[in-house]
mmCIF file of C-alpha atoms in Angstrom:
data_model
loop_
_atom_site.group_PDB
_atom_site.id
_atom_site.type_symbol
_atom_site.label_atom_id
_atom_site.label_comp_id
_atom_site.label_asym_id
_atom_site.label_seq_id
_atom_site.Cartn_x
_atom_site.Cartn_y
_atom_site.Cartn_z
ATOM 1 C CA SER A 152 0.000 0.000 0.000
ATOM 2 C CA GLN A 153 1.004 3.603 -0.479
ATOM 3 C CA THR A 154 2.117 5.896 2.324
ATOM 4 C CA ILE A 155 3.154 9.517 2.417
ATOM 5 C CA HIS A 156 5.500 11.035 4.965
ATOM 6 C CA GLN A 157 6.175 14.617 5.917
ATOM 7 C CA TRP A 158 8.654 16.100 8.316
ATOM 8 C CA PRO A 159 9.011 17.819 10.545
ATOM 9 C CA ALA A 160 5.554 17.688 12.092
ATOM 10 C CA THR A 161 5.966 21.017 13.837
ATOM 11 C CA LEU A 162 8.392 23.854 13.252
ATOM 12 C CA VAL A 163 8.935 27.255 14.848
ATOM 13 C CA GLN A 164 11.241 29.559 12.914
ATOM 14 C CA PRO A 165 12.269 33.219 13.204
ATOM 15 C CA VAL A 166 11.492 35.699 10.436
ATOM 16 C CA GLY A 167 14.258 35.734 7.848
ATOM 17 C CA SER A 168 15.429 32.186 8.495
ATOM 18 C CA PRO A 169 15.511 29.494 5.767
ATOM 19 C CA LEU A 170 13.023 26.657 5.439
ATOM 20 C CA SER A 171 13.130 23.118 4.154
ATOM 21 C CA LEU A 172 10.159 20.774 4.384
ATOM 22 C CA GLU A 173 10.374 17.294 3.008
ATOM 23 C CA CYS A 174 7.756 14.920 1.663
ATOM 24 C CA THR A 175 8.273 11.350 0.505
ATOM 25 C CA VAL A 176 5.875 8.804 -0.940
ATOM 26 C CA GLU A 177 6.193 5.039 -0.782
ATOM 27 C CA GLY A 178 4.485 2.287 -2.724
ATOM 28 C CA THR A 179 3.888 4.044 -6.022
ATOM 29 C CA SER A 180 5.849 5.259 -9.032
ATOM 30 C CA ASN A 181 5.739 8.516 -10.959
ATOM 31 C CA PRO A 182 3.081 10.116 -8.782
ATOM 32 C CA ASN A 183 1.819 13.654 -9.155
ATOM 33 C CA LEU A 184 2.985 15.604 -6.102
ATOM 34 C CA TYR A 185 1.519 18.722 -4.532
ATOM 35 C CA TRP A 186 2.325 21.287 -1.860
ATOM 36 C CA TYR A 187 -0.574 23.089 -0.208
ATOM 37 C CA ARG A 188 -0.682 25.716 2.505
ATOM 38 C CA GLN A 189 -3.605 26.141 4.870
ATOM 39 C CA ALA A 190 -3.819 29.242 7.049
ATOM 40 C CA ALA A 191 -5.650 28.860 10.362
ATOM 41 C CA GLY A 192 -9.359 28.309 9.743
ATOM 42 C CA ARG A 193 -8.968 28.717 6.011
ATOM 43 C CA GLY A 194 -9.062 26.609 2.860
ATOM 44 C CA LEU A 195 -6.386 24.842 0.853
ATOM 45 C CA GLN A 196 -4.062 26.979 -1.235
ATOM 46 C CA LEU A 197 -2.147 25.077 -3.900
ATOM 47 C CA LEU A 198 1.472 26.260 -3.927
ATOM 48 C CA PHE A 199 3.254 23.876 -6.290
ATOM 49 C CA TYR A 200 2.612 20.681 -8.176
ATOM 50 C CA SER A 201 4.878 18.312 -10.032
ATOM 51 C CA VAL A 202 4.153 15.663 -12.648
ATOM 52 C CA GLY A 203 7.716 14.327 -12.768
ATOM 53 C CA ILE A 204 11.321 14.695 -11.623
ATOM 54 C CA GLY A 205 12.505 18.254 -12.076
ATOM 55 C CA GLN A 206 9.070 19.400 -13.303
ATOM 56 C CA ILE A 207 7.579 22.019 -11.006
ATOM 57 C CA SER A 208 4.584 24.256 -11.629
ATOM 58 C CA SER A 209 4.004 27.235 -9.375
ATOM 59 C CA GLU A 210 0.482 28.373 -8.688
ATOM 60 C CA VAL A 211 1.171 31.394 -6.503
ATOM 61 C CA PRO A 212 4.173 33.753 -6.793
ATOM 62 C CA GLN A 213 5.877 34.089 -3.427
ATOM 63 C CA ASN A 214 9.133 33.588 -1.598
ATOM 64 C CA LEU A 215 8.769 29.807 -1.591
ATOM 65 C CA SER A 216 10.232 27.295 -4.039
ATOM 66 C CA ALA A 217 9.867 23.579 -4.597
ATOM 67 C CA SER A 218 12.085 20.862 -5.950
ATOM 68 C CA ARG A 219 11.672 17.218 -6.900
ATOM 69 C CA PRO A 220 15.130 15.657 -6.878
ATOM 70 C CA GLN A 221 13.772 12.096 -6.946
ATOM 71 C CA ASP A 222 10.591 10.492 -8.227
ATOM 72 C CA ARG A 223 8.973 10.200 -4.797
ATOM 73 C CA GLN A 224 10.566 13.143 -2.996
ATOM 74 C CA PHE A 225 9.175 16.652 -2.930
ATOM 75 C CA ILE A 226 10.840 19.509 -1.063
ATOM 76 C CA LEU A 227 9.466 22.928 -0.155
ATOM 77 C CA SER A 228 12.022 25.639 0.567
ATOM 78 C CA SER A 229 12.457 29.274 1.388
ATOM 79 C CA LYS A 230 15.560 31.379 1.708
ATOM 80 C CA LYS A 231 13.941 33.918 4.046
ATOM 81 C CA LEU A 232 10.705 33.259 5.885
ATOM 82 C CA LEU A 233 8.029 35.917 6.335
ATOM 83 C CA LEU A 234 5.448 36.128 9.107
ATOM 84 C CA SER A 235 2.787 35.402 6.499
ATOM 85 C CA ASP A 236 4.404 32.033 5.758
ATOM 86 C CA SER A 237 2.952 30.618 8.970
ATOM 87 C CA GLY A 238 0.433 27.876 8.359
ATOM 88 C CA PHE A 239 -0.242 24.195 7.964
ATOM 89 C CA TYR A 240 1.723 22.772 5.022
ATOM 90 C CA LEU A 241 0.302 19.690 3.393
ATOM 91 C CA CYS A 242 1.969 17.490 0.843
ATOM 92 C CA ALA A 243 -0.242 15.293 -1.313
ATOM 93 C CA TRP A 244 0.165 12.714 -4.045
ATOM 94 C CA SER A 245 -2.071 11.289 -6.720
ATOM 95 C CA GLU A 246 -1.851 8.759 -9.491
ATOM 96 C CA ALA A 247 -1.135 10.307 -12.865
ATOM 97 C CA THR A 248 -4.589 9.420 -14.136
ATOM 98 C CA LEU A 249 -7.614 11.346 -15.290
ATOM 99 C CA TYR A 250 -9.571 11.179 -12.030
ATOM 100 C CA ASN A 251 -6.917 11.867 -9.493
ATOM 101 C CA GLU A 252 -7.905 11.352 -5.897
ATOM 102 C CA GLN A 253 -5.318 13.158 -3.821
ATOM 103 C CA PHE A 254 -3.894 11.567 -0.697
ATOM 104 C CA PHE A 255 -2.551 13.961 1.885
ATOM 105 C CA GLY A 256 0.399 13.660 4.215
ATOM 106 C CA PRO A 257 0.105 14.391 7.951
ATOM 107 C CA GLY A 258 1.221 17.997 7.460
ATOM 108 C CA THR A 259 3.779 20.355 8.972
ATOM 109 C CA ARG A 260 2.591 23.126 11.249
ATOM 110 C CA LEU A 261 4.931 26.093 10.693
ATOM 111 C CA THR A 262 4.968 29.106 12.983
ATOM 112 C CA VAL A 263 7.109 32.066 11.971
ATOM 113 C CA LEU A 264 7.846 34.464 14.825
ATOM 114 C CA GLY B 73 -10.361 29.709 -15.379
ATOM 115 C CA GLU B 74 -12.310 27.365 -13.169
ATOM 116 C CA ASN B 75 -13.944 28.943 -10.121
ATOM 117 C CA VAL B 76 -15.491 26.972 -7.255
ATOM 118 C CA GLU B 77 -17.783 28.518 -4.667
ATOM 119 C CA GLN B 78 -18.828 26.632 -1.555
ATOM 120 C CA HIS B 79 -21.702 27.463 0.789
ATOM 121 C CA PRO B 80 -22.299 27.839 3.626
ATOM 122 C CA SER B 81 -18.979 28.620 5.286
ATOM 123 C CA THR B 82 -20.348 27.385 8.612
ATOM 124 C CA LEU B 83 -23.253 25.021 9.233
ATOM 125 C CA SER B 84 -24.623 24.079 12.620
ATOM 126 C CA VAL B 85 -27.179 21.260 12.849
ATOM 127 C CA GLN B 86 -28.764 19.256 15.619
ATOM 128 C CA GLU B 87 -27.480 15.727 16.045
ATOM 129 C CA GLY B 88 -29.666 13.384 14.026
ATOM 130 C CA ASP B 89 -30.688 16.041 11.509
ATOM 131 C CA SER B 90 -29.427 16.282 7.936
ATOM 132 C CA ALA B 91 -26.736 18.601 6.600
ATOM 133 C CA VAL B 92 -26.352 19.858 3.036
ATOM 134 C CA ILE B 93 -23.343 21.671 1.597
ATOM 135 C CA LYS B 94 -23.382 23.056 -1.923
ATOM 136 C CA CYS B 95 -20.688 23.931 -4.438
ATOM 137 C CA THR B 96 -20.995 25.694 -7.753
ATOM 138 C CA TYR B 97 -18.428 25.711 -10.531
ATOM 139 C CA SER B 98 -17.904 27.598 -13.758
ATOM 140 C CA ASP B 99 -16.323 25.230 -16.299
ATOM 141 C CA SER B 100 -18.998 23.119 -17.946
ATOM 142 C CA ALA B 101 -16.310 20.666 -19.158
ATOM 143 C CA SER B 102 -15.443 19.633 -15.589
ATOM 144 C CA ASN B 103 -16.239 15.982 -14.962
ATOM 145 C CA TYR B 104 -14.901 14.928 -11.562
ATOM 146 C CA PHE B 105 -16.133 16.235 -8.213
ATOM 147 C CA PRO B 106 -14.690 14.937 -4.925
ATOM 148 C CA TRP B 107 -15.539 15.832 -1.334
ATOM 149 C CA TYR B 108 -12.939 15.811 1.431
ATOM 150 C CA LYS B 109 -13.353 15.868 5.199
ATOM 151 C CA GLN B 110 -10.774 17.460 7.470
ATOM 152 C CA GLU B 111 -10.993 16.930 11.205
ATOM 153 C CA LEU B 112 -9.348 19.458 13.480
ATOM 154 C CA GLY B 113 -5.567 19.330 13.150
ATOM 155 C CA LYS B 114 -5.689 16.407 10.740
ATOM 156 C CA ARG B 115 -5.168 15.917 7.037
ATOM 157 C CA PRO B 116 -8.059 16.109 4.525
ATOM 158 C CA GLN B 117 -9.401 12.731 3.442
ATOM 159 C CA LEU B 118 -11.653 11.813 0.556
ATOM 160 C CA ILE B 119 -15.125 10.760 1.691
ATOM 161 C CA ILE B 120 -17.024 10.537 -1.586
ATOM 162 C CA ASP B 121 -16.673 11.570 -5.206
ATOM 163 C CA ILE B 122 -18.814 11.652 -8.317
ATOM 164 C CA ARG B 123 -18.134 11.663 -12.020
ATOM 165 C CA SER B 124 -20.179 13.512 -14.558
ATOM 166 C CA ASN B 125 -21.800 10.430 -16.027
ATOM 167 C CA VAL B 126 -24.028 9.988 -12.948
ATOM 168 C CA GLY B 127 -26.358 12.308 -11.081
ATOM 169 C CA GLU B 128 -26.128 10.828 -7.610
ATOM 170 C CA LYS B 129 -23.905 8.573 -5.552
ATOM 171 C CA LYS B 130 -24.533 7.286 -2.062
ATOM 172 C CA ASP B 131 -22.377 5.674 0.594
ATOM 173 C CA GLN B 132 -24.274 4.880 3.792
ATOM 174 C CA ARG B 133 -25.177 8.246 5.397
ATOM 175 C CA ILE B 134 -23.316 10.294 2.809
ATOM 176 C CA ALA B 135 -24.523 11.177 -0.677
ATOM 177 C CA VAL B 136 -23.452 13.525 -3.429
ATOM 178 C CA THR B 137 -25.755 14.914 -6.118
ATOM 179 C CA LEU B 138 -24.633 16.555 -9.325
ATOM 180 C CA ASN B 139 -26.567 18.912 -11.580
ATOM 181 C CA LYS B 140 -24.407 19.425 -14.668
ATOM 182 C CA THR B 141 -26.857 21.772 -16.316
ATOM 183 C CA ALA B 142 -26.853 24.147 -13.371
ATOM 184 C CA LYS B 143 -23.183 23.428 -12.617
ATOM 185 C CA HIS B 144 -23.567 22.621 -8.977
ATOM 186 C CA PHE B 145 -23.093 19.610 -6.742
ATOM 187 C CA SER B 146 -24.010 18.992 -3.145
ATOM 188 C CA LEU B 147 -22.953 16.847 -0.208
ATOM 189 C CA HIS B 148 -25.740 15.380 1.888
ATOM 190 C CA ILE B 149 -25.157 13.881 5.314
ATOM 191 C CA THR B 150 -28.140 12.226 6.975
ATOM 192 C CA GLU B 151 -28.617 11.250 10.639
ATOM 193 C CA THR B 152 -25.676 13.413 11.632
ATOM 194 C CA GLN B 153 -23.458 12.260 14.486
ATOM 195 C CA PRO B 154 -20.872 14.102 16.621
ATOM 196 C CA GLU B 155 -18.028 12.550 14.631
ATOM 197 C CA ASP B 156 -19.339 14.312 11.528
ATOM 198 C CA SER B 157 -18.091 17.601 12.981
ATOM 199 C CA ALA B 158 -15.259 18.731 10.703
ATOM 200 C CA VAL B 159 -14.457 21.017 7.800
ATOM 201 C CA TYR B 160 -15.668 19.748 4.437
ATOM 202 C CA PHE B 161 -14.077 20.756 1.136
ATOM 203 C CA CYS B 162 -15.455 20.297 -2.339
ATOM 204 C CA ALA B 163 -13.198 20.245 -5.373
ATOM 205 C CA VAL B 164 -13.520 20.245 -9.151
ATOM 206 C CA LEU B 165 -11.115 18.748 -11.641
ATOM 207 C CA LYS B 166 -9.627 21.414 -13.924
ATOM 208 C CA ARG B 167 -9.569 19.921 -17.407
ATOM 209 C CA SER B 168 -6.700 22.029 -18.734
ATOM 210 C CA ASN B 169 -4.102 20.477 -16.416
ATOM 211 C CA TYR B 170 -6.098 17.859 -14.468
ATOM 212 C CA GLN B 171 -5.530 19.597 -11.156
ATOM 213 C CA LEU B 172 -8.160 20.037 -8.454
ATOM 214 C CA ILE B 173 -9.693 23.449 -7.781
ATOM 215 C CA TRP B 174 -10.858 23.632 -4.178
ATOM 216 C CA GLY B 175 -13.795 25.267 -2.487
ATOM 217 C CA ALA B 176 -13.140 27.410 0.589
ATOM 218 C CA GLY B 177 -14.537 24.832 2.999
ATOM 219 C CA THR B 178 -17.566 24.455 5.273
ATOM 220 C CA LYS B 179 -17.222 24.051 8.989
ATOM 221 C CA LEU B 180 -19.916 21.597 10.094
ATOM 222 C CA ILE B 181 -20.873 21.679 13.755
ATOM 223 C CA ILE B 182 -23.085 18.947 15.180
ATOM 224 C CA LYS B 183 -24.922 20.088 18.288
ATOM 225 C CA PRO B 184 -25.712 17.391 20.859
#
C-alpha cells in the first residue's frame, strides 16, 4: 500500500530564516505531487505541483520554491521566511490518471515568529 | 479559469438532523467532483466523489448529487453524528491540467 510522509511535524522559525520541508511517498511510481498551505481556519491553497522529476509548476508567486530531486521526494524551501508564511503545510500525491484522488500527508505546522 | 464557490462557510445542525453543503463551478467541461473531510488538526481525506456520467452517488449516510446543467453539486449527510463535525471541502477537476480546484470549505458543527 502507499504511504506519504512529511517532516518535521511542527516547526517554529524566526522571520528571515531558511526553510526546508520534506515529503516522501512510498508504494507508487511517478506520482503527481503537490504542496498546499492552509492558514488557520482557512481553505487549501495550492502552492506547487509536479508531474515528474525536475518538473515544477508554481500556482502562486511568493518567496517559496519547490524541488523534486527524486521520483517520490518533494521539497518545499524558502531562503527567508516571512510572518505570512505561517500555516499548515500539506503534501499530497495522486496517481497520474484522469480522475486523481489526492492523498494527503500528515502535514507540517509552521509558525514564523 | 475554473472557479469553485462553496456554501455555507459554517453550518450548525442538531445531532440526528441532515446537513447539506453546496458547491458551484464555472467550467462546464469539468467531470470529476470529490468531497474531502478534514478533522481538526488532521489531514483532509476523501469521503465521496462523483463523475459527470451519474447524477447521484450514495455511501451509507453520505450522498453527493450533481446537476451538470446548473453546474452545482451537493454533499448530503443524513442522521448526523458528533463525529461528523469537521471542515468539508469540495473540489472540481480542472480539465486544462487535471488539477483540483478547491472550495473554501464548510465548517460543520453537530450540536448534541
